[in-house]
């Protein structure tokens, strides 16, 4: 029996910078750093990519530019991982204009994102069964059986993003995919399957998701927390996590959402990717390792290949037997005491991936408390768990 299943998360993609004076060629954008990721992923069972392939040159996007950019990464993934399944989610940068994901009833060509969904249905088809095509073409979401007993559900939660102005025009747009998610989880529960939930934007992200989405998603997590073994997100570029608690019993931790960080340096951080280890029966995360390279050093020696190294193991760094919701809750409570202050500072340093600008700016006690509260607040205005931490933080 396998001791664990290894997963690799890349979030978002590594991409070469562009400027009006120099647009990198395909060979220049061959993503040499993928060689290091390939080494770490040699024994990975599968790879999760949590979106944001298109770079942050937000005023230089176009249909053609975005497709060429996505093609480069997808081709590189096929080349680097020919025998490893890659499961993708859509990021907010994939659309043109960025962030704008219109509902299907907005079918005018200049408004529709049908071009993106059709493109992704085709290129993701290398890793996915034909049964996923319709839902991807409909809205960029899908579900598939990764292995017996484990189902992947990849949502396109750009409909919940606060910069997706279409929600103002059609608020009912939010219900469609959340209902689909509920129905898929219900069927998985009936079939005795565990679920890994893949989404670009953390539903709990303050300022990034509409309150209604946070509230309804939390209800779904509470209903199906025994089915959802783990959540995996991107978007924030930080190496972080969220603990979900029962609304009726706030002392009960019910689920954990892990964030893969980012393979871009935006902003004031180093690049990273993460290798997760998963229990082969429960499919819960048992540990993860974050790999980074120091951008300051890399910029001092631009002709050298960056040196990736393992920054830390989560379980080893925080002395955890496993990464279950209950153990994550114990860790958070420990970090929320004066005795846990050094550990909390270590968490923050890992969160910014030892980025020299962030470390130089520092993080005082109020800053550290804010980062701690971000772990436990998963719904706007529900500060019960944060208030508990405040009570113990300065004791």
Tab-separated table of C-alpha atoms in Angstrom:
chain	number	residue	atom	x	y	z
A	1	UNK	CA	0.000	0.000	0.000
A	2	UNK	CA	1.225	3.490	-0.748
A	3	UNK	CA	2.403	5.469	2.267
A	4	UNK	CA	1.179	8.618	0.586
A	5	UNK	CA	0.289	10.109	-2.751
A	6	UNK	CA	2.400	13.025	-3.930
A	7	UNK	CA	0.803	15.994	-5.657
A	8	UNK	CA	2.509	19.029	-7.127
A	9	UNK	CA	0.755	22.381	-7.202
A	10	UNK	CA	1.898	25.123	-9.565
A	11	UNK	CA	0.089	28.390	-8.983
A	12	UNK	CA	0.156	30.505	-10.999
A	13	UNK	CA	2.316	29.702	-14.003
A	14	UNK	CA	5.924	30.774	-14.382
A	15	UNK	CA	6.123	33.207	-17.236
A	16	UNK	CA	8.675	35.448	-18.806
A	17	UNK	CA	8.172	39.217	-18.424
A	18	UNK	CA	7.370	41.195	-21.524
A	19	UNK	CA	7.782	44.811	-22.507
A	20	UNK	CA	6.916	46.867	-25.553
A	21	UNK	CA	10.596	46.852	-26.516
A	22	UNK	CA	11.117	43.117	-26.131
A	23	UNK	CA	8.647	40.272	-26.401
A	24	UNK	CA	10.320	36.969	-25.491
A	25	UNK	CA	10.430	34.239	-28.099
A	26	UNK	CA	9.096	30.772	-27.415
A	27	UNK	CA	12.623	29.491	-26.797
A	28	UNK	CA	13.340	32.308	-24.349
A	29	UNK	CA	10.136	31.418	-22.561
A	30	UNK	CA	11.004	27.739	-22.420
A	31	UNK	CA	10.555	27.947	-18.647
A	32	UNK	CA	13.905	26.448	-17.753
A	33	UNK	CA	12.908	26.478	-14.105
A	34	UNK	CA	10.428	23.746	-14.961
A	35	UNK	CA	13.421	21.407	-14.949
A	36	UNK	CA	13.591	21.718	-11.191
A	37	UNK	CA	9.855	21.206	-10.826
A	38	UNK	CA	10.094	18.120	-13.034
A	39	UNK	CA	12.723	16.688	-10.691
A	40	UNK	CA	10.451	17.167	-7.675
A	41	UNK	CA	7.410	15.886	-9.567
A	42	UNK	CA	9.090	12.721	-10.821
A	43	UNK	CA	7.043	10.548	-8.483
A	44	UNK	CA	3.955	12.737	-8.325
A	45	UNK	CA	0.661	11.002	-8.943
A	46	UNK	CA	-0.815	14.142	-10.473
A	47	UNK	CA	-0.368	17.896	-10.775
A	48	UNK	CA	-2.823	20.645	-9.871
A	49	UNK	CA	-2.463	23.980	-11.635
A	50	UNK	CA	-4.637	26.628	-10.009
A	51	UNK	CA	-4.710	29.197	-12.796
A	52	UNK	CA	-3.426	32.621	-13.835
A	53	UNK	CA	-1.359	31.673	-16.852
A	54	UNK	CA	-1.475	35.107	-18.469
A	55	UNK	CA	0.983	37.599	-16.983
A	56	UNK	CA	0.239	40.872	-15.218
A	57	UNK	CA	0.623	43.068	-18.294
A	58	UNK	CA	-3.080	43.700	-17.925
A	59	UNK	CA	-3.338	46.440	-20.555
A	60	UNK	CA	-1.578	44.322	-23.186
A	61	UNK	CA	-4.025	41.430	-23.257
A	62	UNK	CA	-6.019	40.394	-26.312
A	63	UNK	CA	-7.729	37.223	-27.492
A	64	UNK	CA	-4.678	36.304	-29.566
A	65	UNK	CA	-2.109	37.252	-26.921
A	66	UNK	CA	-3.873	35.278	-24.206
A	67	UNK	CA	-4.230	32.170	-26.348
A	68	UNK	CA	-0.560	32.283	-27.394
A	69	UNK	CA	0.464	32.698	-23.755
A	70	UNK	CA	-1.696	29.799	-22.610
A	71	UNK	CA	-0.442	27.640	-25.457
A	72	UNK	CA	3.146	28.132	-24.314
A	73	UNK	CA	2.395	26.868	-20.834
A	74	UNK	CA	0.165	23.997	-21.902
A	75	UNK	CA	2.796	22.818	-24.386
A	76	UNK	CA	5.449	23.031	-21.699
A	77	UNK	CA	3.318	21.022	-19.286
A	78	UNK	CA	2.844	18.342	-21.939
A	79	UNK	CA	6.569	18.288	-22.615
A	80	UNK	CA	7.635	18.303	-18.958
A	81	UNK	CA	5.019	15.870	-17.642
A	82	UNK	CA	4.129	13.545	-20.535
A	83	UNK	CA	2.869	10.728	-18.296
A	84	UNK	CA	1.449	12.707	-15.361
A	85	UNK	CA	-2.157	13.956	-15.304
A	86	UNK	CA	-2.431	17.731	-14.974
A	87	UNK	CA	-5.667	19.182	-13.614
A	88	UNK	CA	-6.269	22.885	-14.215
A	89	UNK	CA	-8.497	25.660	-12.933
A	90	UNK	CA	-9.138	29.015	-14.613
A	91	UNK	CA	-7.533	32.147	-13.200
A	92	UNK	CA	-8.897	35.679	-13.438
A	93	UNK	CA	-6.047	36.697	-15.783
A	94	UNK	CA	-7.041	34.255	-18.508
A	95	UNK	CA	-9.993	36.364	-19.680
A	96	UNK	CA	-9.833	39.376	-21.972
A	97	UNK	CA	-10.418	41.891	-20.542
A	98	UNK	CA	-8.982	40.520	-17.310
A	99	UNK	CA	-11.503	39.623	-14.566
A	100	UNK	CA	-14.513	39.875	-16.882
A	101	UNK	CA	-16.455	36.592	-16.998
A	102	UNK	CA	-19.887	37.243	-18.461
A	103	UNK	CA	-22.809	34.854	-17.915
A	104	UNK	CA	-23.785	32.701	-20.886
A	105	UNK	CA	-26.805	34.873	-21.648
A	106	UNK	CA	-24.410	37.700	-22.595
A	107	UNK	CA	-23.657	36.147	-25.965
A	108	UNK	CA	-22.450	39.150	-27.939
A	109	UNK	CA	-18.926	38.279	-29.183
A	110	UNK	CA	-17.315	41.286	-27.505
A	111	UNK	CA	-18.799	40.212	-24.155
A	112	UNK	CA	-18.770	36.422	-24.285
A	113	UNK	CA	-16.040	34.283	-22.734
A	114	UNK	CA	-17.148	31.358	-24.849
A	115	UNK	CA	-13.885	31.628	-26.815
A	116	UNK	CA	-11.916	30.910	-23.611
A	117	UNK	CA	-14.086	28.018	-22.470
A	118	UNK	CA	-13.968	26.392	-25.917
A	119	UNK	CA	-10.202	26.773	-26.053
A	120	UNK	CA	-9.752	25.232	-22.589
A	121	UNK	CA	-12.125	22.374	-23.348
A	122	UNK	CA	-9.862	21.485	-26.268
A	123	UNK	CA	-6.440	21.810	-24.584
A	124	UNK	CA	-7.503	20.302	-21.256
A	125	UNK	CA	-8.884	17.375	-23.228
A	126	UNK	CA	-5.410	15.845	-23.216
A	127	UNK	CA	-5.838	15.100	-19.496
A	128	UNK	CA	-9.609	14.912	-19.095
A	129	UNK	CA	-12.327	12.521	-20.307
A	130	UNK	CA	-14.873	13.581	-22.909
A	131	UNK	CA	-17.526	13.753	-20.181
A	132	UNK	CA	-16.026	17.047	-18.976
A	133	UNK	CA	-16.335	18.923	-22.274
A	134	UNK	CA	-19.900	20.193	-21.897
A	135	UNK	CA	-19.445	21.783	-18.471
A	136	UNK	CA	-16.127	23.357	-19.487
A	137	UNK	CA	-17.708	24.856	-22.600
A	138	UNK	CA	-20.654	26.003	-20.504
A	139	UNK	CA	-18.708	27.718	-17.736
A	140	UNK	CA	-15.124	26.528	-17.324
A	141	UNK	CA	-15.815	23.991	-14.557
A	142	UNK	CA	-15.694	20.201	-14.484
A	143	UNK	CA	-15.459	17.063	-12.383
A	144	UNK	CA	-13.592	13.831	-13.012
A	145	UNK	CA	-12.576	10.698	-11.143
A	146	UNK	CA	-8.828	10.945	-10.479
A	147	UNK	CA	-8.552	7.421	-9.107
A	148	UNK	CA	-10.989	5.010	-7.451
A	149	UNK	CA	-12.433	6.773	-4.441
A	150	UNK	CA	-11.079	10.241	-5.289
A	151	UNK	CA	-13.014	12.767	-7.325
A	152	UNK	CA	-11.629	16.107	-8.463
A	153	UNK	CA	-14.015	19.049	-8.702
A	154	UNK	CA	-12.580	22.108	-10.448
A	155	UNK	CA	-14.732	25.217	-10.189
A	156	UNK	CA	-14.451	28.472	-12.087
A	157	UNK	CA	-15.217	30.846	-9.246
A	158	UNK	CA	-14.454	33.994	-11.216
A	159	UNK	CA	-18.225	34.502	-11.083
A	160	UNK	CA	-17.707	35.290	-7.377
A	161	UNK	CA	-14.792	37.674	-7.913
A	162	UNK	CA	-15.466	41.211	-6.748
A	163	UNK	CA	-13.932	42.627	-9.953
A	164	UNK	CA	-16.274	40.660	-12.180
A	165	UNK	CA	-18.728	43.486	-12.786
A	166	UNK	CA	-21.239	41.214	-14.542
A	167	UNK	CA	-22.562	40.219	-11.125
A	168	UNK	CA	-24.018	43.704	-10.737
A	169	UNK	CA	-25.957	43.196	-13.966
A	170	UNK	CA	-27.092	39.646	-13.157
A	171	UNK	CA	-26.744	38.683	-9.462
A	172	UNK	CA	-28.541	35.384	-10.106
A	173	UNK	CA	-25.495	34.336	-12.105
A	174	UNK	CA	-23.859	33.288	-8.805
A	175	UNK	CA	-26.323	30.482	-8.117
A	176	UNK	CA	-25.694	28.350	-11.194
A	177	UNK	CA	-22.255	26.965	-10.420
A	178	UNK	CA	-22.775	26.733	-6.659
A	179	UNK	CA	-25.848	24.574	-7.322
A	180	UNK	CA	-23.789	22.425	-9.701
A	181	UNK	CA	-21.114	22.071	-6.999
A	182	UNK	CA	-23.725	21.029	-4.436
A	183	UNK	CA	-25.157	18.408	-6.782
A	184	UNK	CA	-21.739	16.955	-7.657
A	185	UNK	CA	-20.794	16.696	-3.972
A	186	UNK	CA	-24.133	15.060	-3.159
A	187	UNK	CA	-23.530	12.406	-5.812
A	188	UNK	CA	-19.952	11.882	-4.601
A	189	UNK	CA	-21.257	11.407	-1.064
A	190	UNK	CA	-23.781	8.845	-2.253
A	191	UNK	CA	-21.036	6.979	-4.136
A	192	UNK	CA	-18.667	6.965	-1.152
A	193	UNK	CA	-16.090	9.167	-2.937
A	194	UNK	CA	-13.756	11.724	-1.401
A	195	UNK	CA	-13.286	15.051	-3.179
A	196	UNK	CA	-10.415	17.412	-3.849
A	197	UNK	CA	-11.805	20.843	-4.653
A	198	UNK	CA	-9.742	23.001	-6.993
A	199	UNK	CA	-10.460	26.738	-7.328
A	200	UNK	CA	-8.355	29.709	-8.326
A	201	UNK	CA	-9.677	32.262	-5.829
A	202	UNK	CA	-10.065	31.214	-2.191
A	203	UNK	CA	-13.770	31.595	-1.463
A	204	UNK	CA	-12.773	32.924	1.949
A	205	UNK	CA	-10.511	35.625	0.521
A	206	UNK	CA	-11.370	38.970	2.096
A	207	UNK	CA	-12.069	41.602	-0.543
A	208	UNK	CA	-11.869	39.095	-3.413
A	209	UNK	CA	-15.170	37.224	-3.232
A	210	UNK	CA	-18.725	38.449	-2.857
A	211	UNK	CA	-20.268	37.918	0.564
A	212	UNK	CA	-23.089	35.794	-0.858
A	213	UNK	CA	-20.537	33.404	-2.359
A	214	UNK	CA	-18.638	33.171	0.910
A	215	UNK	CA	-21.808	32.466	2.851
A	216	UNK	CA	-23.201	29.868	0.456
A	217	UNK	CA	-19.870	28.176	-0.112
A	218	UNK	CA	-19.358	27.866	3.622
A	219	UNK	CA	-22.780	26.238	3.882
A	220	UNK	CA	-21.749	23.751	1.195
A	221	UNK	CA	-18.465	22.982	2.993
A	222	UNK	CA	-20.293	22.425	6.273
A	223	UNK	CA	-22.799	20.103	4.620
A	224	UNK	CA	-20.140	18.065	2.791
A	225	UNK	CA	-17.077	18.417	5.024
A	226	UNK	CA	-16.859	14.642	5.389
A	227	UNK	CA	-16.704	14.324	1.592
A	228	UNK	CA	-14.312	17.211	0.819
A	229	UNK	CA	-10.905	15.895	1.875
A	230	UNK	CA	-9.024	19.035	0.832
A	231	UNK	CA	-9.332	22.316	-1.028
A	232	UNK	CA	-6.574	23.822	-3.190
A	233	UNK	CA	-6.432	27.479	-4.222
A	234	UNK	CA	-4.186	30.071	-5.838
A	235	UNK	CA	-4.670	33.794	-6.607
A	236	UNK	CA	-3.156	35.344	-3.465
A	237	UNK	CA	0.443	34.417	-4.398
A	238	UNK	CA	1.047	33.610	-0.723
A	239	UNK	CA	1.904	30.279	0.886
A	240	UNK	CA	-1.029	30.144	3.282
A	241	UNK	CA	-4.106	28.186	4.336
A	242	UNK	CA	-7.618	28.628	5.743
A	243	UNK	CA	-9.400	26.595	8.394
A	244	UNK	CA	-13.186	26.319	8.047
A	245	UNK	CA	-15.260	26.021	11.223
A	246	UNK	CA	-18.807	24.870	11.774
A	247	UNK	CA	-21.239	27.759	11.930
A	248	UNK	CA	-23.386	25.983	14.539
A	249	UNK	CA	-20.390	24.827	16.590
A	250	UNK	CA	-17.484	27.254	16.027
A	251	UNK	CA	-15.157	25.112	18.155
A	252	UNK	CA	-15.329	22.368	15.523
A	253	UNK	CA	-12.799	22.699	12.672
A	254	UNK	CA	-14.274	20.946	9.649
A	255	UNK	CA	-12.095	21.608	6.586
A	256	UNK	CA	-8.841	23.106	5.353
A	257	UNK	CA	-8.122	25.034	2.151
A	258	UNK	CA	-4.462	25.038	1.060
A	259	UNK	CA	-2.939	27.713	-1.130
A	260	UNK	CA	-0.163	26.780	-3.556
A	261	UNK	CA	1.485	30.203	-3.449
A	262	UNK	CA	2.827	31.374	-6.806
A	263	UNK	CA	5.546	30.835	-9.339
A	264	UNK	CA	5.617	34.597	-9.899
A	265	UNK	CA	7.248	37.215	-7.691
A	266	UNK	CA	4.257	39.555	-7.429
A	267	UNK	CA	4.659	41.202	-5.019
A	268	UNK	CA	7.630	41.429	-2.611
A	269	UNK	CA	7.912	37.642	-2.431
A	270	UNK	CA	9.967	34.808	-3.878
A	271	UNK	CA	8.672	32.200	-6.310
A	272	UNK	CA	7.513	28.790	-5.123
A	273	UNK	CA	5.760	25.567	-5.931
A	274	UNK	CA	4.450	22.990	-3.485
A	275	UNK	CA	4.556	19.215	-3.227
A	276	UNK	CA	1.662	17.813	-1.196
A	277	UNK	CA	1.564	14.358	0.388
A	278	UNK	CA	-1.857	12.783	0.624
A	279	UNK	CA	-3.148	9.830	2.624
A	280	UNK	CA	-4.062	7.103	0.094
A	281	UNK	CA	-7.280	6.204	1.932
A	282	UNK	CA	-8.715	9.459	3.299
A	283	UNK	CA	-7.045	11.674	0.663
A	284	UNK	CA	-6.385	14.302	3.319
A	285	UNK	CA	-3.118	16.213	3.126
A	286	UNK	CA	-0.563	14.725	5.535
A	287	UNK	CA	2.304	17.128	4.799
A	288	UNK	CA	3.606	19.518	2.188
A	289	UNK	CA	6.955	20.896	1.114
A	290	UNK	CA	7.463	24.328	-0.398
A	291	UNK	CA	10.295	24.865	-2.880
A	292	UNK	CA	11.558	28.371	-3.599
A	293	UNK	CA	14.462	30.297	-5.037
A	294	UNK	CA	15.779	33.641	-3.830
A	295	UNK	CA	14.932	36.322	-6.370
A	296	UNK	CA	17.462	38.808	-4.988
A	297	UNK	CA	20.264	36.322	-5.528
A	298	UNK	CA	18.946	35.310	-8.937
A	299	UNK	CA	18.931	38.950	-10.092
A	300	UNK	CA	22.548	39.373	-8.973
A	301	UNK	CA	23.567	36.547	-11.303
A	302	UNK	CA	21.193	36.772	-14.286
A	303	UNK	CA	23.298	34.397	-16.399
A	304	UNK	CA	22.994	31.589	-13.873
A	305	UNK	CA	20.118	29.209	-13.546
A	306	UNK	CA	18.217	29.996	-10.308
A	307	UNK	CA	18.876	27.609	-7.448
A	308	UNK	CA	15.647	26.070	-6.191
A	309	UNK	CA	15.699	24.577	-2.713
A	310	UNK	CA	13.251	23.107	-0.237
A	311	UNK	CA	12.256	25.917	2.083
A	312	UNK	CA	10.437	23.768	4.617
A	313	UNK	CA	8.129	20.879	5.407
A	314	UNK	CA	4.923	22.116	7.017
A	315	UNK	CA	4.552	19.138	9.360
A	316	UNK	CA	8.193	19.284	10.464
A	317	UNK	CA	8.288	23.060	10.898
A	318	UNK	CA	5.181	23.134	13.091
A	319	UNK	CA	5.552	19.737	14.779
A	320	UNK	CA	2.312	18.296	13.410
A	321	UNK	CA	1.370	14.609	13.229
A	322	UNK	CA	-0.952	15.302	10.314
A	323	UNK	CA	-2.637	18.248	8.627
A	324	UNK	CA	-6.252	17.416	9.488
A	325	UNK	CA	-8.670	20.233	10.360
A	326	UNK	CA	-8.397	19.344	14.055
A	327	UNK	CA	-4.584	19.483	14.007
A	328	UNK	CA	-4.626	22.725	12.009
A	329	UNK	CA	-6.961	24.212	14.630
A	330	UNK	CA	-4.556	23.201	17.427
A	331	UNK	CA	-1.699	24.843	15.550
A	332	UNK	CA	-3.617	28.097	15.060
A	333	UNK	CA	-4.549	28.257	18.749
A	334	UNK	CA	-0.929	27.669	19.734
A	335	UNK	CA	0.260	30.438	17.417
A	336	UNK	CA	-2.333	32.737	18.971
A	337	UNK	CA	-0.569	32.824	22.359
A	338	UNK	CA	2.497	34.786	23.509
A	339	UNK	CA	4.388	31.486	23.726
A	340	UNK	CA	3.649	30.878	20.062
A	341	UNK	CA	4.840	34.282	18.820
A	342	UNK	CA	8.111	33.026	17.314
A	343	UNK	CA	6.231	30.224	15.571
A	344	UNK	CA	3.719	32.731	14.214
A	345	UNK	CA	6.532	34.897	12.892
A	346	UNK	CA	7.974	31.829	11.203
A	347	UNK	CA	4.557	31.187	9.592
A	348	UNK	CA	4.490	34.743	8.267
A	349	UNK	CA	8.023	34.422	6.888
A	350	UNK	CA	7.003	31.226	5.107
A	351	UNK	CA	3.849	32.948	3.860
A	352	UNK	CA	5.893	35.645	2.091
A	353	UNK	CA	8.389	32.964	1.045
A	354	UNK	CA	11.355	34.767	2.584
A	355	UNK	CA	10.919	37.620	0.121
A	356	UNK	CA	13.629	40.138	0.946
A	357	UNK	CA	11.393	43.232	0.494
A	358	UNK	CA	8.760	41.735	2.815
A	359	UNK	CA	11.293	40.670	5.416
A	360	UNK	CA	12.859	44.127	5.229
A	361	UNK	CA	9.505	45.815	5.857
A	362	UNK	CA	8.841	43.526	8.817
A	363	UNK	CA	5.594	42.564	10.548
A	364	UNK	CA	4.782	43.829	14.059
A	365	UNK	CA	2.405	42.136	16.506
A	366	UNK	CA	-0.713	43.760	15.026
A	367	UNK	CA	0.409	42.634	11.584
A	368	UNK	CA	1.025	39.080	12.841
A	369	UNK	CA	-2.406	38.950	14.468
A	370	UNK	CA	-3.994	40.052	11.219
A	371	UNK	CA	-2.258	37.228	9.336
A	372	UNK	CA	-3.380	34.762	11.987
A	373	UNK	CA	-6.983	35.944	11.735
A	374	UNK	CA	-6.867	35.537	7.970
A	375	UNK	CA	-6.485	31.806	8.549
A	376	UNK	CA	-9.711	31.427	10.515
A	377	UNK	CA	-12.079	34.015	9.000
A	378	UNK	CA	-13.821	32.361	6.041
A	379	UNK	CA	-16.946	34.505	5.873
A	380	UNK	CA	-17.181	38.289	5.923
A	381	UNK	CA	-18.290	39.730	9.280
A	382	UNK	CA	-18.018	36.389	11.088
A	383	UNK	CA	-15.117	37.242	13.392
A	384	UNK	CA	-15.874	34.717	16.134
A	385	UNK	CA	-12.628	32.799	15.701
A	386	UNK	CA	-10.561	35.956	15.239
A	387	UNK	CA	-12.023	37.433	18.427
A	388	UNK	CA	-11.021	34.272	20.303
A	389	UNK	CA	-7.459	34.666	19.065
A	390	UNK	CA	-7.381	38.330	20.091
A	391	UNK	CA	-8.255	37.308	23.650
A	392	UNK	CA	-5.264	34.986	23.930
A	393	UNK	CA	-2.812	36.903	21.765
A	394	UNK	CA	-1.720	39.475	24.333
A	395	UNK	CA	-2.245	37.428	27.524
